[in-house]
Coordinates of C-alpha atoms and ligand atoms in Angstrom, one line a residue:
X1 CA 4.8 37.1 -3.7
X2 CA 6.6 35.9 -7.0
X3 CA 4.6 34.5 -9.9
X4 CA 4.0 30.9 -9.7
X5 CA 4.6 28.3 -12.3
X6 CA 1.6 26.2 -12.4
X7 CA 3.4 23.5 -14.4
X8 CA 4.8 22.3 -11.0
X9 CA 1.5 21.6 -9.9
X10 CA 0.1 19.8 -12.9
X11 CA 2.8 17.6 -14.2
X12 CA 4.6 19.1 -17.1
X13 CA 1.6 20.6 -18.7
X14 CA 2.0 24.6 -18.6
X15 CA -1.5 26.0 -18.0
X16 CA -2.7 29.3 -17.0
X17 CA -4.8 29.2 -14.1
X18 CA -7.9 31.4 -14.1
X19 CA -7.5 32.0 -10.4
X20 CA -4.0 33.6 -10.9
X21 CA -4.8 37.1 -11.7
X22 CA -7.6 39.1 -10.2
X23 CA -7.9 42.7 -11.5
X24 CA -4.4 42.5 -13.0
X25 CA -2.9 42.0 -9.6
X26 CA -1.5 38.5 -8.5
X27 CA -3.4 38.0 -5.2
X28 CA -1.9 36.3 -2.2
X29 CA -2.6 32.7 -3.1
X30 CA -3.1 29.4 -1.4
X31 CA -3.2 26.2 -3.1
X32 CA -5.1 23.3 -1.4
X33 CA -4.5 19.7 -2.8
X34 CA -7.3 17.2 -2.0
X35 CA -11.0 18.1 -1.5
X36 CA -11.6 15.6 1.3
X37 CA -12.5 16.5 4.9
X38 CA -9.2 18.3 5.8
X39 CA -8.7 19.9 2.3
X40 CA -12.2 21.4 2.1
X41 CA -11.9 22.8 5.6
X42 CA -8.5 24.2 4.9
X43 CA -9.7 25.9 1.7
X44 CA -12.7 27.4 3.5
X45 CA -10.6 28.6 6.4
X46 CA -7.9 30.2 4.2
X47 CA -10.6 31.9 2.0
X48 CA -12.6 33.1 4.9
X49 CA -9.5 35.0 6.0
X50 CA -9.1 36.7 2.7
X51 CA -6.8 34.4 0.8
X52 CA -7.6 33.4 -2.9
X53 CA -7.7 29.6 -2.9
X54 CA -7.3 27.0 -5.7
X55 CA -8.6 23.7 -4.5
X56 CA -7.4 20.7 -6.4
X57 CA -9.5 17.6 -6.3
X58 CA -8.8 14.6 -8.7
X59 CA -12.3 13.1 -8.5
X60 CA -14.3 12.2 -10.5
X61 CA -11.6 11.9 -13.3
X62 CA -9.5 9.9 -11.0
X63 CA -11.3 8.0 -8.2
X64 CA -9.6 6.5 -5.1
X65 CA -10.6 2.8 -4.4
X66 CA -12.9 4.1 -1.4
X67 CA -14.7 7.2 -2.7
X68 CA -17.8 6.6 -4.8
X69 CA -18.9 10.2 -5.7
X70 CA -17.4 13.5 -6.9
X71 CA -18.5 15.4 -3.9
X72 CA -16.1 17.2 -1.6
X73 CA -15.8 15.9 2.0
X74 CA -17.2 12.5 1.1
X75 CA -17.5 10.2 4.1
X76 CA -15.8 7.0 2.8
X77 CA -17.4 4.7 5.4
X78 CA -19.4 5.3 8.6
X79 CA -21.8 8.3 8.5
X80 CA -21.0 9.0 12.3
X81 CA -18.5 11.6 13.4
X82 CA -18.4 10.0 16.9
X83 CA -19.4 11.3 20.3
X84 CA -21.1 14.6 20.8
X85 CA -20.9 14.4 24.5
X86 CA -19.0 17.6 25.8
X87 CA -16.8 15.7 28.2
X88 CA -15.6 13.0 25.7
X89 CA -12.5 13.6 23.5
X90 CA -14.4 13.8 20.3
X91 CA -17.2 15.9 21.7
X92 CA -14.5 18.4 23.1
X93 CA -12.8 18.5 19.9
X94 CA -16.0 19.3 18.1
X95 CA -16.8 22.1 20.5
X96 CA -13.4 23.5 19.9
X97 CA -13.9 23.3 16.2
X98 CA -17.4 25.0 16.5
X99 CA -15.7 27.7 18.5
X100 CA -13.0 28.1 15.7
X101 CA -15.8 28.4 13.0
X102 CA -15.3 25.0 11.3
X103 CA -17.2 24.7 8.1
X104 CA -17.4 20.9 8.2
X105 CA -18.7 20.7 11.7
X106 CA -21.2 23.4 10.9
X107 CA -22.4 21.3 7.9
X108 CA -22.5 18.1 10.2
X109 CA -24.6 19.9 12.7
X110 CA -26.9 21.1 9.9
X111 CA -27.4 17.7 8.5
X112 CA -27.5 15.5 11.7
X113 CA -29.7 12.5 12.2
X114 CA -30.8 11.0 15.6
X115 CA -28.0 9.0 16.8
X116 CA -28.1 9.1 20.6
X117 CA -25.0 10.8 22.0
X118 CA -23.0 10.6 18.7
X119 CA -23.0 13.1 15.8
X120 CA -24.3 11.1 12.8
X121 CA -25.2 12.9 9.5
X122 CA -27.1 12.3 6.4
X123 CA -24.1 11.1 4.3
X124 CA -25.2 12.8 1.1
X125 CA -26.7 15.9 2.6
X126 CA -23.4 16.5 4.5
X127 CA -21.1 16.3 1.6
X128 CA -23.6 18.2 -0.6
X129 CA -23.5 21.0 2.0
X130 CA -19.8 21.2 2.1
X131 CA -19.5 21.1 -1.6
X132 CA -22.0 23.8 -2.0
X133 CA -20.3 26.1 0.6
X134 CA -16.8 25.6 -0.9
X135 CA -17.9 25.9 -4.5
X136 CA -19.9 29.1 -4.0
X137 CA -17.3 30.8 -1.9
X138 CA -16.2 33.8 -4.0
X139 CA -12.6 33.4 -3.1
X140 CA -12.3 29.6 -4.0
X141 CA -11.9 27.9 -7.3
X142 CA -12.3 24.2 -7.2
X143 CA -10.2 22.5 -10.0
X144 CA -10.9 19.0 -10.8
X145 CA -7.5 17.8 -11.5
X146 CA -4.9 15.3 -10.1
X147 CA -1.8 17.1 -8.8
X148 CA 1.3 15.0 -9.6
X149 CA 3.9 17.0 -7.8
X150 CA 4.2 19.1 -4.8
X151 CA 3.9 22.8 -5.7
X152 CA 6.9 25.2 -5.0
X153 CA 6.8 29.0 -4.8
X154 CA 3.2 29.2 -3.4
X155 CA 1.7 28.7 0.0
X156 CA 0.1 25.1 -0.2
X157 CA -1.6 22.8 1.9
X158 CA -1.5 19.0 1.0
X159 CA -4.5 17.1 2.2
X160 CA -4.8 14.2 0.0
X161 CA -5.6 11.6 2.6
X162 CA -4.9 8.0 3.3
X163 CA -5.4 7.1 -0.4
X164 CA -3.1 9.8 -1.9
X165 CA -2.6 9.1 -5.6
X166 CA 0.7 7.3 -6.7
X167 CA 2.3 10.0 -8.5
X168 CA 1.9 12.5 -5.7
X169 CA 2.9 10.0 -3.1
X170 CA 6.1 9.4 -4.9
X171 CA 6.8 13.1 -5.0
X172 CA 6.1 13.4 -1.3
X173 CA 8.6 10.5 -0.6
X174 CA 11.2 12.2 -2.7
X175 CA 10.9 15.4 -0.4
X176 CA 10.6 13.4 2.9
X177 CA 13.3 10.9 2.2
X178 CA 12.8 7.2 2.0
X179 CA 11.3 5.5 4.8
X180 CA 9.3 8.6 5.9
X181 CA 6.0 7.8 4.1
X182 CA 4.1 4.7 5.1
X183 CA 1.4 3.0 3.1
X184 CA -0.1 0.7 5.7
X185 CA -1.4 1.1 9.3
X186 CA -0.3 -1.6 11.6
X187 CA -1.6 -0.2 14.8
X188 CA -1.4 -1.8 18.1
X189 CA -3.9 -0.9 20.8
X190 CA -3.1 1.8 23.3
X191 CA -4.3 2.0 26.9
X192 CA -4.3 4.6 29.7
X193 CA -1.6 4.1 32.1
X194 CA -3.8 4.4 35.1
X195 CA -6.0 1.6 34.0
X196 CA -3.1 -0.9 34.1
X197 CA -3.3 -3.0 37.3
X198 CA 0.3 -2.5 38.6
X199 CA -0.5 -5.0 41.5
X200 CA -0.1 -7.7 38.8
X201 CA 2.0 -5.9 36.0
X202 CA 5.6 -4.8 36.7
X203 CA 8.0 -2.3 35.3
X204 CA 11.3 -3.7 33.8
X205 CA 13.5 -3.6 30.6
X206 CA 14.6 -6.7 29.1
X207 CA 18.2 -7.7 29.7
X208 CA 20.1 -9.2 26.8
X209 CA 22.9 -11.5 26.3
X210 CA 26.5 -10.5 25.3
X211 CA 29.0 -13.4 24.8
X212 CA 26.9 -15.8 26.7
X213 CA 26.4 -13.5 29.7
X214 CA 23.1 -11.6 30.5
X215 CA 23.6 -8.0 30.4
X216 CA 21.0 -6.3 32.8
X217 CA 19.9 -2.8 32.5
X218 CA 21.9 -0.6 34.8
X219 CA 20.3 0.0 38.1
X220 CA 20.0 3.6 37.7
X221 CA 18.4 3.4 34.2
X222 CA 14.6 3.6 34.5
X223 CA 12.6 0.6 33.4
X224 CA 10.9 1.5 30.0
X225 CA 8.3 -1.2 29.8
X226 CA 5.3 -2.3 31.7
X227 CA 5.1 -6.1 31.6
X228 CA 2.1 -8.3 32.1
X229 CA 3.1 -11.8 33.0
X230 CA 1.2 -14.8 31.9
X231 CA 1.3 -18.5 33.3
X232 CA 1.3 -21.4 30.9
X233 CA -2.6 -22.0 31.4
X234 CA -3.2 -18.3 31.0
X235 CA -1.1 -18.1 27.8
X236 CA -2.9 -21.0 26.1
X237 CA -6.4 -19.9 27.1
X238 CA -5.5 -16.5 25.5
X239 CA -4.2 -18.0 22.3
X240 CA -7.4 -20.0 22.0
X241 CA -9.5 -16.9 22.5
X242 CA -7.6 -15.0 19.9
X243 CA -8.2 -17.8 17.4
X244 CA -11.9 -18.0 18.2
X245 CA -12.4 -14.2 18.0
X246 CA -14.1 -12.4 15.2
X247 CA -11.9 -10.7 12.6
X248 CA -12.7 -7.6 10.7
X249 CA -12.7 -8.1 6.9
X250 CA -10.2 -6.2 4.7
X251 CA -11.8 -4.5 1.7
X252 CA -11.0 -5.9 -1.7
X253 CA -8.4 -3.2 -2.6
X254 CA -6.6 -3.7 0.8
X255 CA -6.2 -7.5 0.3
X256 CA -3.1 -7.0 -2.1
X257 CA -1.6 -4.5 0.2
X258 CA -2.0 -7.0 3.1
X259 CA -0.1 -9.6 1.4
X260 CA 2.7 -7.1 0.7
X261 CA 2.8 -5.5 4.1
X262 CA 1.7 -8.1 6.6
X263 CA 4.6 -10.4 6.4
X264 CA 6.8 -7.8 8.0
X265 CA 4.3 -7.0 10.6
X266 CA 2.0 -10.0 11.4
X267 CA -1.2 -9.6 13.3
X268 CA -1.3 -11.5 16.5
X269 CA -4.4 -13.6 15.2
X270 CA -2.3 -14.7 12.2
X271 CA 0.6 -15.7 14.5
X272 CA -1.8 -17.6 16.8
X273 CA -3.2 -19.4 13.9
X274 CA 0.2 -20.5 12.7
X275 CA 1.2 -22.2 15.9
X276 CA 0.0 -22.2 19.5
X277 CA 3.6 -21.2 20.6
X278 CA 4.3 -18.5 17.9
X279 CA 3.2 -15.7 20.1
X280 CA 5.4 -17.0 23.0
X281 CA 8.4 -16.9 20.6
X282 CA 7.4 -13.6 19.2
X283 CA 5.8 -10.5 20.9
X284 CA 5.0 -12.4 24.1
X285 CA 8.5 -13.7 24.5
X286 CA 9.5 -13.7 28.2
X287 CA 13.3 -13.8 27.6
X288 CA 15.3 -11.3 29.6
X289 CA 12.5 -10.6 32.2
X290 CA 11.8 -11.7 35.7
X291 CA 8.7 -11.2 37.6
X292 CA 9.9 -9.3 40.9
X293 CA 6.9 -11.1 42.8
X294 CA 8.0 -14.7 42.0
X295 CA 11.7 -14.1 41.1
X296 CA 11.1 -16.2 38.1
X297 CA 10.7 -15.7 34.3
X298 CA 7.1 -15.8 33.5
X299 CA 5.8 -18.3 30.8
X300 CA 4.9 -15.4 28.5
X301 CA 4.8 -11.7 28.8
X302 CA 2.8 -8.8 27.2
X303 CA 5.0 -5.6 27.0
X304 CA 3.6 -2.2 27.0
X305 CA 5.7 0.8 26.0
X306 CA 5.0 4.4 26.8
X307 CA 3.3 6.2 23.9
X308 CA 3.2 9.8 24.8
X309 CA 5.6 12.3 26.4
X310 CA 3.6 12.5 29.7
X311 CA 3.5 8.9 30.2
X312 CA -0.4 8.7 30.3
X313 CA -0.7 6.4 27.5
X314 CA 1.0 2.9 26.8
X315 CA 0.9 0.8 23.6
X316 CA 0.8 -3.0 23.6
X317 CA 4.1 -3.9 21.8
X318 CA 3.9 -5.9 18.7
X319 CA 0.1 -6.3 19.1
X320 CA -1.1 -5.2 15.7
X321 CA -4.3 -6.8 15.0
X322 CA -7.4 -6.9 12.8
X323 CA -9.8 -8.5 15.3
X324 CA -13.1 -6.7 15.5
X325 CA -13.0 -3.9 18.0
X326 CA -15.5 -5.3 20.6
X327 CA -13.5 -8.5 20.4
X328 CA -10.3 -6.9 21.0
X329 CA -11.7 -5.3 24.2
X330 CA -12.8 -8.7 25.4
X331 CA -9.8 -10.7 24.5
X332 CA -7.1 -8.3 25.6
X333 CA -8.8 -7.9 28.9
X334 CA -7.9 -11.5 29.6
X335 CA -4.3 -10.4 30.0
X336 CA -3.4 -10.3 33.7
X337 CA -2.9 -6.7 34.6
X338 CA -5.2 -5.4 31.7
X339 CA -8.4 -6.7 33.1
X340 CA -9.7 -3.1 33.6
X341 CA -7.8 -1.6 30.6
X342 CA -9.3 1.4 29.2
X343 CA -8.5 1.6 25.4
X344 CA -7.8 4.9 23.8
X345 CA -7.0 3.3 20.4
X346 CA -7.7 -0.2 19.2
X347 CA -5.5 -2.0 16.8
X348 CA -6.3 -2.1 13.2
X349 CA -4.4 -2.7 9.9
X350 CA -5.5 -1.0 6.8
X351 CA -4.3 0.8 3.7
X352 CA -3.2 4.3 4.9
X353 CA -0.7 6.7 3.4
X354 CA 0.9 8.9 6.1
X355 CA 4.0 10.7 6.6
X356 CA 6.3 10.5 9.6
X357 CA 5.0 13.8 11.1
X358 CA 7.2 13.8 14.1
X359 CA 10.2 14.1 11.8
X360 CA 8.7 16.3 9.1
X361 CA 6.2 18.7 10.6
X362 CA 5.9 21.3 13.2
X363 CA 2.9 21.9 15.2
X364 CA 1.8 24.7 12.8
X365 CA 1.4 21.9 10.2
X366 CA 4.3 23.4 8.3
X367 CA 7.0 21.3 6.6
X368 CA 10.2 21.5 8.6
X369 CA 12.3 22.7 5.9
X370 CA 9.7 24.6 3.7
X371 CA 7.6 27.1 5.7
X372 CA 5.1 27.6 2.8
X373 CA 4.3 24.0 2.6
X374 CA 1.8 22.6 5.0
X375 CA 0.1 19.2 5.6
X376 CA -3.2 18.3 6.9
X377 CA -5.7 15.4 7.5
X378 CA -5.0 11.7 7.7
X379 CA -1.9 12.0 5.6
X380 CA -0.4 13.5 8.7
X381 CA -1.4 10.8 11.0
X382 CA -4.5 12.2 12.6
X383 CA -6.9 9.1 12.7
X384 CA -10.5 9.8 11.8
X385 CA -13.0 12.2 10.3
X386 CA -12.9 14.9 13.0
X387 CA -9.1 14.7 13.5
X388 CA -8.8 15.3 9.9
X389 CA -11.1 18.3 9.9
X390 CA -9.0 19.7 12.9
X391 CA -5.8 19.5 10.9
X392 CA -7.4 21.0 7.9
X393 CA -8.8 24.0 10.0
X394 CA -5.2 24.6 11.6
X395 CA -3.4 24.4 8.3
X396 CA -5.9 26.5 6.3
X397 CA -5.9 29.4 8.9
X398 CA -2.1 29.1 9.0
X399 CA -1.8 29.2 5.2
X400 CA -3.8 32.5 5.1
X401 CA -1.7 33.9 8.0
X402 CA 1.5 33.1 6.0
X403 CA 0.2 35.0 3.0
X404 CA -0.6 38.0 5.2
X405 CA 2.6 38.2 7.0
X406 CA 1.1 36.9 10.3
X407 CA 2.9 34.4 12.4
X408 CA 1.3 30.9 12.1
X409 CA -0.3 29.6 15.2
X410 CA -0.3 26.3 17.2
X411 CA -3.0 25.7 19.8
X412 CA -1.9 24.8 23.3
X413 CA -1.5 21.0 24.0
X414 CA -4.0 21.5 26.8
X415 CA -6.7 21.9 24.2
X416 CA -7.8 18.7 22.2
X417 CA -7.0 20.2 18.9
X418 CA -3.5 21.3 20.3
X419 CA -2.8 17.9 22.0
X420 CA -3.6 15.9 18.9
X421 CA -1.2 18.0 16.8
X422 CA 1.2 18.2 19.4
X423 CA 1.1 14.2 19.5
X424 CA 1.6 13.7 15.8
X425 CA 4.5 16.3 15.7
X426 CA 6.2 15.0 18.9
X427 CA 5.7 11.2 19.0
X428 CA 8.6 8.8 18.8
X429 CA 9.4 8.9 15.1
X430 CA 10.7 5.3 14.9
X431 CA 7.3 3.8 16.0
X432 CA 5.0 6.6 14.9
X433 CA 1.4 5.3 14.0
X434 CA -1.9 7.4 13.6
X435 CA -3.6 8.6 16.6
X436 CA -7.3 9.5 17.3
X437 CA -8.3 12.3 19.6
X438 CA -8.4 11.0 23.1
X439 CA -8.4 12.6 26.6
X440 CA -5.2 10.8 27.5
X441 CA -3.4 13.1 25.1
X442 CA -4.0 16.0 27.4
X443 CA -1.3 17.0 30.0
X444 CA -2.1 16.1 33.7
X445 CA -4.0 18.6 35.6
X446 CA -1.5 18.6 38.3
X447 CA -4.5 18.2 40.8
X448 CA -5.3 15.3 42.8
X449 CA -8.8 14.7 41.4
X450 CA -9.5 10.9 41.9
X451 CA -13.1 11.0 40.6
X452 CA -12.9 10.0 36.9
X453 CA -15.9 12.3 35.8
X454 CA -14.7 15.1 37.7
X455 CA -11.2 14.8 36.2
X456 CA -12.7 14.7 32.7
X457 CA -14.8 17.8 33.5
X458 CA -11.8 19.8 34.8
X459 CA -9.8 18.7 31.7
X460 CA -12.5 20.0 29.4
X461 CA -12.9 23.2 31.3
X462 CA -9.2 23.9 31.1
X463 CA -9.2 23.0 27.3
X464 CA -12.0 25.5 26.5
X465 CA -10.5 28.3 28.7
X466 CA -7.1 27.9 27.1
X467 CA -8.6 27.9 23.8
X468 CA -10.4 31.2 24.4
X469 CA -6.9 32.6 25.6
X470 CA -5.1 31.3 22.5
X471 CA -7.8 32.8 20.3
X472 CA -7.4 36.1 22.0
X473 CA -3.5 36.0 22.1
X474 CA -3.1 35.4 18.5
X475 CA -5.8 37.7 17.3
X476 CA -7.6 34.8 15.5
X477 CA -11.2 35.6 14.4
X478 CA -13.0 32.3 14.3
X479 CA -14.3 32.0 10.8
X480 CA -13.2 35.4 9.7
X481 CA -10.1 37.4 8.8
X482 CA -7.3 37.6 11.5
X483 CA -5.6 40.6 12.7
X484 CA -2.5 41.2 14.7
X485 CA -2.9 40.2 18.2
X486 CA -4.6 42.9 20.4
X487 CA -3.6 43.3 24.1
X488 CA -5.4 40.4 25.9
X489 CA -7.1 40.6 29.2
X490 CA -6.1 36.9 30.1
Ligands
FAD1 C1 -11.6 2.5 3.5 C2 -11.4 3.5 4.6 C3 -12.6 3.7 5.4 C4 -12.6 4.5 6.4 N1 -13.5 4.6 7.3 C5 -13.6 5.5 8.4 C6 -14.5 5.7 9.3 O1 -15.5 5.0 9.3 N2 -14.5 6.7 10.2 C7 -13.5 7.5 10.3 O2 -13.6 8.5 11.2 N3 -12.5 7.4 9.4 C8 -12.5 6.6 8.5 N4 -11.4 6.4 7.5 C9 -10.4 7.4 7.5 C10 -10.8 8.5 6.7 O3 -10.3 8.4 5.6 C11 -10.5 9.8 7.2 O4 -11.0 9.9 8.6 C12 -10.9 11.0 6.4 O5 -11.7 10.8 5.4 C13 -9.6 11.6 6.1 O6 -9.8 12.9 5.6 P1 -8.7 13.6 4.7 O7 -9.4 14.7 4.3 O8 -7.4 13.6 5.2 O9 -8.7 12.4 3.4 P2 -9.9 12.1 2.4 O10 -11.2 12.4 2.9 O11 -9.6 10.8 1.9 O12 -9.7 13.2 1.2 C14 -8.4 13.3 0.4 C15 -8.9 13.7 -0.9 O13 -7.8 13.9 -1.8 C16 -8.1 13.5 -3.1 N5 -6.7 13.2 -3.8 C17 -5.9 12.2 -3.5 N6 -4.8 12.3 -4.2 C18 -5.0 13.5 -5.0 C19 -4.1 14.2 -6.0 N7 -2.8 13.7 -6.2 N8 -4.5 15.2 -6.5 C20 -5.8 15.8 -6.2 N9 -6.6 15.2 -5.4 C21 -6.2 14.1 -4.7 C22 -9.0 12.4 -3.0 O14 -9.8 12.2 -4.0 C23 -9.8 12.7 -1.7 O15 -11.0 13.4 -2.2 C24 -11.5 5.4 6.6 C25 -10.4 5.4 5.6 C26 -10.5 4.5 4.5 C27 -9.4 4.4 3.6

C-alpha cells in the first residue's frame, strides 16, 4: 500500500498521524470516519481482523445537533434497539449480528434492561461499554477531529450518519454528483402486498391525455399500481380523521429544515389542513383511473407502488406524513382495501443525510467507482440503530479483507443483513428512501405456507442456515481474522 497523505483527511493541514507507522513499517491501514453505531462497529470489525484502524470522531470539539456526549455509539433518542424476538425482523437481525461477532450487540446484551420482548439498554452504560472496547483495542486509535474531505489512497469507511457535518457532506456530494445526496427524509408508509385487500383494491396504471385524447396503458403492459378507491363520504371522513390525528413534533433544529424542504414534498396532514379538497387534487387524484367493479372513476384514489424487486412490499404514493405512528396505523386503515394493512415502515419526515445507495454502492458497501471507499450506517439509507450496526459490521469486515487481499463479501439476500443491504443497493434510485429491517425484504420461500407464524419461522430458519453457509463459504471468522475460504461441507 502506498503512503497516505493525511492532509486529504484533515482539510489542508499536513499532519503526521501517530498510527501511520508501526515498527517502521506502514501497516495495512483502515480509516473509519464517524464514531457512531456504524463507525464503532466498523472499526472494531476491521481491527479484530488484524487491520490497524484510525477512527475519526468530531465530537466533542464539534457536536451534532442531536448528540449530547463525547461517547462513541451514543444513542441519540430512544434507548431501545427494538424487538428481541427471534422470529421478528429486528430479532433475526440481532441474532445474525450476534453470530457474526458484533461488538455493539454484545455491549447491548451486557447492558440490557427489563423491557419485555425488546432489547432496551442503559443508555450511558451501553455507549460507555462500546467506547471502552474501541479505545482499549490495541489496533484502534481514536482521533477526535472533524474530517472535512473524503480520503483517497487508503481503505476508508465513511459512517458519519444522518447528521454528517456540512463540509464532509459537500465533499460527498462532489463525488456522488448533484442530486445523489439527500438532507431530509420524506418517507411514505410501506405495507406488505399480501395484507392489501384485493377484493376492494384494483391494479391499474393511470392513463394520460395527449391532444385532448386519453392514452390508455397498452393492454399487454402490466398495471404498475394498486389503487384503493374512495367514495365521496369515505374521502371526507378520511380527511377529517387526518386533520384530527395527533402529529409528531419536529425537533428545534429540524424546524428550519422543514420550512426549506416541506414545500416540495408536503405531508398529507398539511395538505388536508390547507383545504378539504387538496388531497383529492394532489396525491389522491382519481384522474385516469376506472374502478373495474363499477366501471366509473372513483371520487378519490390512494395509489400504492411496488417497493421491492420481489413485489412483497408496496409504498403509499405521495403519503409522506408526520402523524404519530399509532395514529398512522389507525387513520390509514380507514382506506378501503387497507383495513388490514400490515405496515413494515411508517411515514416520517426528519433531518437525515443519506446517499442514493442504489446508484452509488454495491452490496459489499463499496463505492461503485472506488473499491477502497466504503460507506455504512444511516448515511447509506439503513434506518435505525440495528440496521446501522449491521452496515458497520459489513463495511468493517470488508475494509479489513480489502487490506488483506481477500475478496469483499456480501451476505445472501435470504438473510436479514443481506436483504437489507440488497434493498438499499438495488431499490429504485428515483424514489429511494431509507428502509428499516423487515421480513418483507426477504425473498419468498416458494412454499405454500399459509399460516403466518409458520411462514415467519421458515423464513428465519432459512436465514440462519444461509448465514452459516455464507460464513463457511467465505472463510469468515466471526469476530476474528478471516482466512481464504476452506472447502465447505454445505
Ligand atoms: C434526532 C434523531 C433521532 C433518532 N432517533 C432514533 C431512534 O429513536 N431509534 C432509532 O433506531 N434510530 C433513531 N435515529 C436514527 C439514528 O440516527 C440511527 O439509527 C443511528 O444513530 C445511525 O447510526 P450511524 O452510526 O449511521 O450515525 P450516528 O450514530 O449519528 O454516528 C455518526 C457519527 O459521525 C460523527 N460525524 C459526523 N460528521 C463527521 C465528520 N465530518 N468527521 C468526523 N465525525 C463526524 C458524528 O458526531 C457521529 O458520532 C434518530 C436520528 C436522529 C437524527
